[in-house]
PDB file of C-alpha atoms in Angstrom:
ATOM      1  CA  MET A  25       0.041   0.022   0.004  1.00 68.00           C
ATOM      2  CA  LYS A  26       2.869   2.440   0.874  1.00 71.00           C
ATOM      3  CA  ASN A  27       4.655   1.732  -2.402  1.00 79.00           C
ATOM      4  CA  TRP A  28       1.374   2.112  -4.339  1.00 76.00           C
ATOM      5  CA  LEU A  29       0.748   5.556  -2.527  1.00 71.00           C
ATOM      6  CA  ASN A  30       4.220   6.631  -3.221  1.00 72.00           C
ATOM      7  CA  ARG A  31       4.059   5.666  -6.844  1.00 75.00           C
ATOM      8  CA  ARG A  32       0.599   7.006  -7.651  1.00 70.00           C
ATOM      9  CA  LEU A  33       0.394  10.120  -5.323  1.00 68.00           C
ATOM     10  CA  VAL A  34       3.643  11.361  -3.748  1.00 69.00           C
ATOM     11  CA  LYS A  35       5.761  11.052  -6.821  1.00 73.00           C
ATOM     12  CA  PRO A  36       3.433  12.649  -9.349  1.00 70.00           C
ATOM     13  CA  ILE A  37       2.920  15.575  -6.868  1.00 66.00           C
ATOM     14  CA  THR A  38       6.666  16.032  -6.199  1.00 66.00           C
ATOM     15  CA  SER A  39       7.440  15.787  -9.955  1.00 68.00           C
ATOM     16  CA  LEU A  40       5.182  18.871 -10.344  1.00 64.00           C
ATOM     17  CA  LEU A  41       7.710  20.867  -8.301  1.00 55.00           C
ATOM     18  CA  THR A  42      10.325  20.246 -10.887  1.00 56.00           C
ATOM     19  CA  GLN A  43       7.993  20.956 -13.712  1.00 65.00           C
ATOM     20  CA  GLY A  44       7.546  24.650 -12.762  1.00 67.00           C
ATOM     21  CA  VAL A  45       4.669  24.340 -10.405  1.00 77.00           C
ATOM     22  CA  ASN A  46       5.803  26.482  -7.297  1.00 87.00           C
ATOM     23  CA  PRO A  47       5.192  25.207  -3.867  1.00 89.00           C
ATOM     24  CA  LYS A  48       2.623  28.024  -3.030  1.00 92.00           C
ATOM     25  CA  GLU A  49       0.376  27.028  -6.064  1.00 91.00           C
ATOM     26  CA  LEU A  50       0.721  23.240  -5.260  1.00 90.00           C
ATOM     27  CA  ALA A  51      -0.178  23.873  -1.432  1.00 94.00           C
ATOM     28  CA  LEU A  52      -3.107  26.040  -2.562  1.00 95.00           C
ATOM     29  CA  ALA A  53      -4.379  23.458  -5.084  1.00 94.00           C
ATOM     30  CA  CYS A  54      -4.093  20.561  -2.721  1.00 93.00           C
ATOM     31  CA  SER A  55      -5.887  22.455   0.092  1.00 96.00           C
ATOM     32  CA  PHE A  56      -8.689  23.463  -2.264  1.00 96.00           C
ATOM     33  CA  GLY A  57      -9.174  20.157  -3.612  1.00 95.00           C
ATOM     34  CA  PHE A  58      -9.142  18.554  -0.095  1.00 95.00           C
ATOM     35  CA  PHE A  59     -11.444  20.968   1.653  1.00 96.00           C
ATOM     36  CA  ILE A  60     -13.901  21.138  -1.330  1.00 96.00           C
ATOM     37  CA  SER A  61     -14.413  17.487  -1.152  1.00 95.00           C
ATOM     38  CA  PHE A  62     -16.177  17.986   2.333  1.00 93.00           C
ATOM     39  CA  PHE A  63     -18.671  20.534   0.966  1.00 96.00           C
ATOM     40  CA  PRO A  64     -22.005  19.083   2.102  1.00 94.00           C
ATOM     41  CA  VAL A  65     -23.750  19.320  -1.238  1.00 92.00           C
ATOM     42  CA  PHE A  66     -23.476  16.135  -3.357  1.00 87.00           C
ATOM     43  CA  GLY A  67     -22.635  16.660  -6.962  1.00 89.00           C
ATOM     44  CA  SER A  68     -21.251  20.278  -6.537  1.00 94.00           C
ATOM     45  CA  HIS A  69     -17.592  19.515  -6.034  1.00 94.00           C
ATOM     46  CA  THR A  70     -16.293  19.547  -9.485  1.00 94.00           C
ATOM     47  CA  LEU A  71     -18.064  22.845 -10.297  1.00 96.00           C
ATOM     48  CA  LEU A  72     -16.625  24.483  -7.079  1.00 96.00           C
ATOM     49  CA  CYS A  73     -13.190  23.183  -7.911  1.00 96.00           C
ATOM     50  CA  LEU A  74     -13.404  24.636 -11.403  1.00 96.00           C
ATOM     51  CA  ALA A  75     -14.608  28.059 -10.035  1.00 96.00           C
ATOM     52  CA  LEU A  76     -11.550  28.119  -7.603  1.00 95.00           C
ATOM     53  CA  ILE A  77      -9.280  26.982 -10.404  1.00 95.00           C
ATOM     54  CA  ALA A  78     -10.390  29.839 -12.531  1.00 96.00           C
ATOM     55  CA  ILE A  79     -10.347  32.410  -9.683  1.00 96.00           C
ATOM     56  CA  PHE A  80      -6.984  31.591  -8.131  1.00 95.00           C
ATOM     57  CA  ARG A  81      -5.295  30.192 -11.286  1.00 92.00           C
ATOM     58  CA  VAL A  82      -4.245  26.962  -9.398  1.00 91.00           C
ATOM     59  CA  ASN A  83      -3.290  23.733 -10.999  1.00 89.00           C
ATOM     60  CA  PRO A  84      -6.427  22.019 -12.250  1.00 91.00           C
ATOM     61  CA  ALA A  85      -4.922  18.467 -12.356  1.00 87.00           C
ATOM     62  CA  ILE A  86      -3.863  18.599  -8.657  1.00 89.00           C
ATOM     63  CA  THR A  87      -6.956  20.298  -7.480  1.00 93.00           C
ATOM     64  CA  LEU A  88      -9.284  17.773  -9.170  1.00 93.00           C
ATOM     65  CA  LEU A  89      -7.108  14.739  -8.184  1.00 90.00           C
ATOM     66  CA  ILE A  90      -6.972  15.590  -4.625  1.00 92.00           C
ATOM     67  CA  ASN A  91     -10.710  16.398  -4.703  1.00 95.00           C
ATOM     68  CA  ASN A  92     -11.549  13.134  -6.209  1.00 93.00           C
ATOM     69  CA  LEU A  93      -9.204  11.083  -3.961  1.00 91.00           C
ATOM     70  CA  SER A  94     -10.719  12.685  -0.848  1.00 93.00           C
ATOM     71  CA  TYR A  95     -14.311  12.736  -2.023  1.00 91.00           C
ATOM     72  CA  PRO A  96     -15.344   9.433  -0.314  1.00 92.00           C
ATOM     73  CA  LEU A  97     -14.585  11.197   3.050  1.00 92.00           C
ATOM     74  CA  LEU A  98     -17.753  13.250   2.500  1.00 91.00           C
ATOM     75  CA  PHE A  99     -19.723   9.983   3.237  1.00 90.00           C
ATOM     76  CA  VAL A 100     -18.212  10.066   6.671  1.00 92.00           C
ATOM     77  CA  ALA A 101     -18.431  13.718   7.399  1.00 93.00           C
ATOM     78  CA  TYR A 102     -21.859  14.400   5.851  1.00 92.00           C
ATOM     79  CA  ILE A 103     -24.215  13.599   8.778  1.00 92.00           C
ATOM     80  CA  PRO A 104     -21.674  15.181  11.301  1.00 94.00           C
ATOM     81  CA  LEU A 105     -21.785  18.356   9.153  1.00 95.00           C
ATOM     82  CA  LEU A 106     -25.550  18.349   9.242  1.00 94.00           C
ATOM     83  CA  GLN A 107     -25.515  17.931  13.018  1.00 94.00           C
ATOM     84  CA  ALA A 108     -22.922  20.634  13.161  1.00 96.00           C
ATOM     85  CA  GLY A 109     -25.124  23.001  11.229  1.00 96.00           C
ATOM     86  CA  ASN A 110     -28.083  22.339  13.537  1.00 95.00           C
ATOM     87  CA  TRP A 111     -25.881  22.886  16.559  1.00 96.00           C
ATOM     88  CA  LEU A 112     -24.488  26.105  15.166  1.00 95.00           C
ATOM     89  CA  PHE A 113     -27.957  27.397  14.765  1.00 95.00           C
ATOM     90  CA  GLY A 114     -29.339  26.011  18.060  1.00 94.00           C
ATOM     91  CA  ILE A 115     -31.783  23.625  16.468  1.00 92.00           C
ATOM     92  CA  ASN A 116     -32.637  20.363  18.102  1.00 90.00           C
ATOM     93  CA  GLU A 117     -33.787  18.433  15.038  1.00 85.00           C
ATOM     94  CA  SER A 118     -33.145  14.586  14.851  1.00 84.00           C
ATOM     95  CA  ILE A 119     -31.103  13.594  11.786  1.00 86.00           C
ATOM     96  CA  ASP A 120     -31.692  10.078  10.595  1.00 86.00           C
ATOM     97  CA  ALA A 121     -29.041   9.017   8.021  1.00 86.00           C
ATOM     98  CA  GLY A 122     -31.134   6.217   6.594  1.00 87.00           C
ATOM     99  CA  VAL A 123     -34.130   8.330   5.955  1.00 85.00           C
ATOM    100  CA  ILE A 124     -31.929  11.096   4.342  1.00 84.00           C
ATOM    101  CA  PHE A 125     -30.159   8.647   1.972  1.00 84.00           C
ATOM    102  CA  GLU A 126     -33.364   6.810   1.120  1.00 89.00           C
ATOM    103  CA  THR A 127     -35.067  10.076   0.208  1.00 86.00           C
ATOM    104  CA  ILE A 128     -32.182  11.320  -1.792  1.00 85.00           C
ATOM    105  CA  THR A 129     -32.124   8.085  -3.797  1.00 89.00           C
ATOM    106  CA  THR A 130     -35.782   7.504  -4.257  1.00 93.00           C
ATOM    107  CA  LYS A 131     -37.329  10.969  -4.260  1.00 90.00           C
ATOM    108  CA  PRO A 132     -34.701  13.466  -5.350  1.00 87.00           C
ATOM    109  CA  LEU A 133     -37.065  16.387  -5.643  1.00 90.00           C
ATOM    110  CA  LYS A 134     -38.529  15.785  -2.297  1.00 86.00           C
ATOM    111  CA  ALA A 135     -35.105  15.459  -0.738  1.00 85.00           C
ATOM    112  CA  ILE A 136     -34.216  19.020  -2.112  1.00 85.00           C
ATOM    113  CA  GLU A 137     -37.345  20.275  -0.590  1.00 87.00           C
ATOM    114  CA  ASP A 138     -36.912  18.543   2.776  1.00 82.00           C
ATOM    115  CA  LEU A 139     -33.144  19.106   3.045  1.00 88.00           C
ATOM    116  CA  TRP A 140     -32.905  22.737   1.852  1.00 92.00           C
ATOM    117  CA  TRP A 141     -32.479  24.489   5.198  1.00 92.00           C
ATOM    118  CA  ILE A 142     -30.570  21.667   6.917  1.00 93.00           C
ATOM    119  CA  THR A 143     -28.130  21.824   3.976  1.00 93.00           C
ATOM    120  CA  MET A 144     -27.835  25.583   4.273  1.00 96.00           C
ATOM    121  CA  ARG A 145     -26.907  25.206   8.036  1.00 96.00           C
ATOM    122  CA  ALA A 146     -24.399  22.432   7.102  1.00 96.00           C
ATOM    123  CA  ILE A 147     -22.783  24.680   4.571  1.00 97.00           C
ATOM    124  CA  ALA A 148     -22.428  27.372   7.273  1.00 97.00           C
ATOM    125  CA  ALA A 149     -20.947  24.759   9.552  1.00 97.00           C
ATOM    126  CA  TRP A 150     -18.609  23.628   6.783  1.00 97.00           C
ATOM    127  CA  PHE A 151     -17.337  27.121   6.203  1.00 96.00           C
ATOM    128  CA  ALA A 152     -16.889  27.691   9.917  1.00 96.00           C
ATOM    129  CA  LEU A 153     -14.978  24.501  10.426  1.00 95.00           C
ATOM    130  CA  CYS A 154     -13.063  24.398   7.135  1.00 93.00           C
ATOM    131  CA  SER A 155     -11.801  27.918   7.001  1.00 93.00           C
ATOM    132  CA  PRO A 156      -9.392  27.699   9.885  1.00 96.00           C
ATOM    133  CA  LEU A 157      -8.534  24.074   9.039  1.00 95.00           C
ATOM    134  CA  PHE A 158      -7.838  25.163   5.363  1.00 96.00           C
ATOM    135  CA  ALA A 159      -5.529  27.786   6.451  1.00 96.00           C
ATOM    136  CA  LEU A 160      -3.584  25.521   8.718  1.00 97.00           C
ATOM    137  CA  THR A 161      -3.443  22.770   6.107  1.00 96.00           C
ATOM    138  CA  TYR A 162      -2.256  25.251   3.478  1.00 97.00           C
ATOM    139  CA  LEU A 163       0.628  26.504   5.806  1.00 97.00           C
ATOM    140  CA  ILE A 164       1.687  22.991   6.669  1.00 97.00           C
ATOM    141  CA  LEU A 165       1.660  21.869   2.965  1.00 95.00           C
ATOM    142  CA  LEU A 166       3.420  25.090   1.949  1.00 95.00           C
ATOM    143  CA  ARG A 167       6.254  24.373   4.296  1.00 96.00           C
ATOM    144  CA  LEU A 168       6.340  20.708   3.206  1.00 90.00           C
ATOM    145  CA  PHE A 169       6.480  21.512  -0.537  1.00 88.00           C
ATOM    146  CA  ARG A 170       9.096  24.334   0.074  1.00 91.00           C
ATOM    147  CA  ALA A 171      11.280  21.731   1.900  1.00 88.00           C
ATOM    148  CA  ILE A 172      10.780  19.125  -0.871  1.00 82.00           C
ATOM    149  CA  SER A 173      11.480  21.752  -3.480  1.00 80.00           C
ATOM    150  CA  ALA A 174      14.679  22.859  -1.896  1.00 82.00           C
ATOM    151  CA  LYS A 175      15.730  19.314  -1.571  1.00 79.00           C
ATOM    152  CA  GLN A 176      15.072  18.599  -5.229  1.00 73.00           C
ATOM    153  CA  LYS A 177      17.025  21.698  -6.289  1.00 73.00           C
ATOM    154  CA  SER A 178      20.083  20.669  -4.272  1.00 75.00           C
ATOM    155  CA  MET A 179      20.133  17.354  -5.853  1.00 67.00           C
TER     156      MET A 179
END
């Protein structure tokens, strides 16, 4: 598994540092891709990534790669984000994952109607949680990629 990750993820990202992608752009692209994958609206992630790519001129391949690799984590974070949104707005509403996913798969229009406000609250929670974590992740990755870049240049 470690060899596979090294070959499929680490080496392609580090090779970008030698192909003219600077550490700042790479850290920003990775951070955007990762945190957009937790956005609590299914099906919106690629469009959000494309908007950020256009606005910030970050590497599209890395942003979309990281986003797609981390997208399955949304299935783990979705219900906690819905609950965090309710908590943030002081709402004591029960959230049943089974009912939500059944409604989404069987009655998508009813799901949009039923989940509209709870999703808006989850987006607010996502923004509140991800903003500081995004900044911290960006700074850590920037430092890491600068160190890798400096090491590659000295070789």
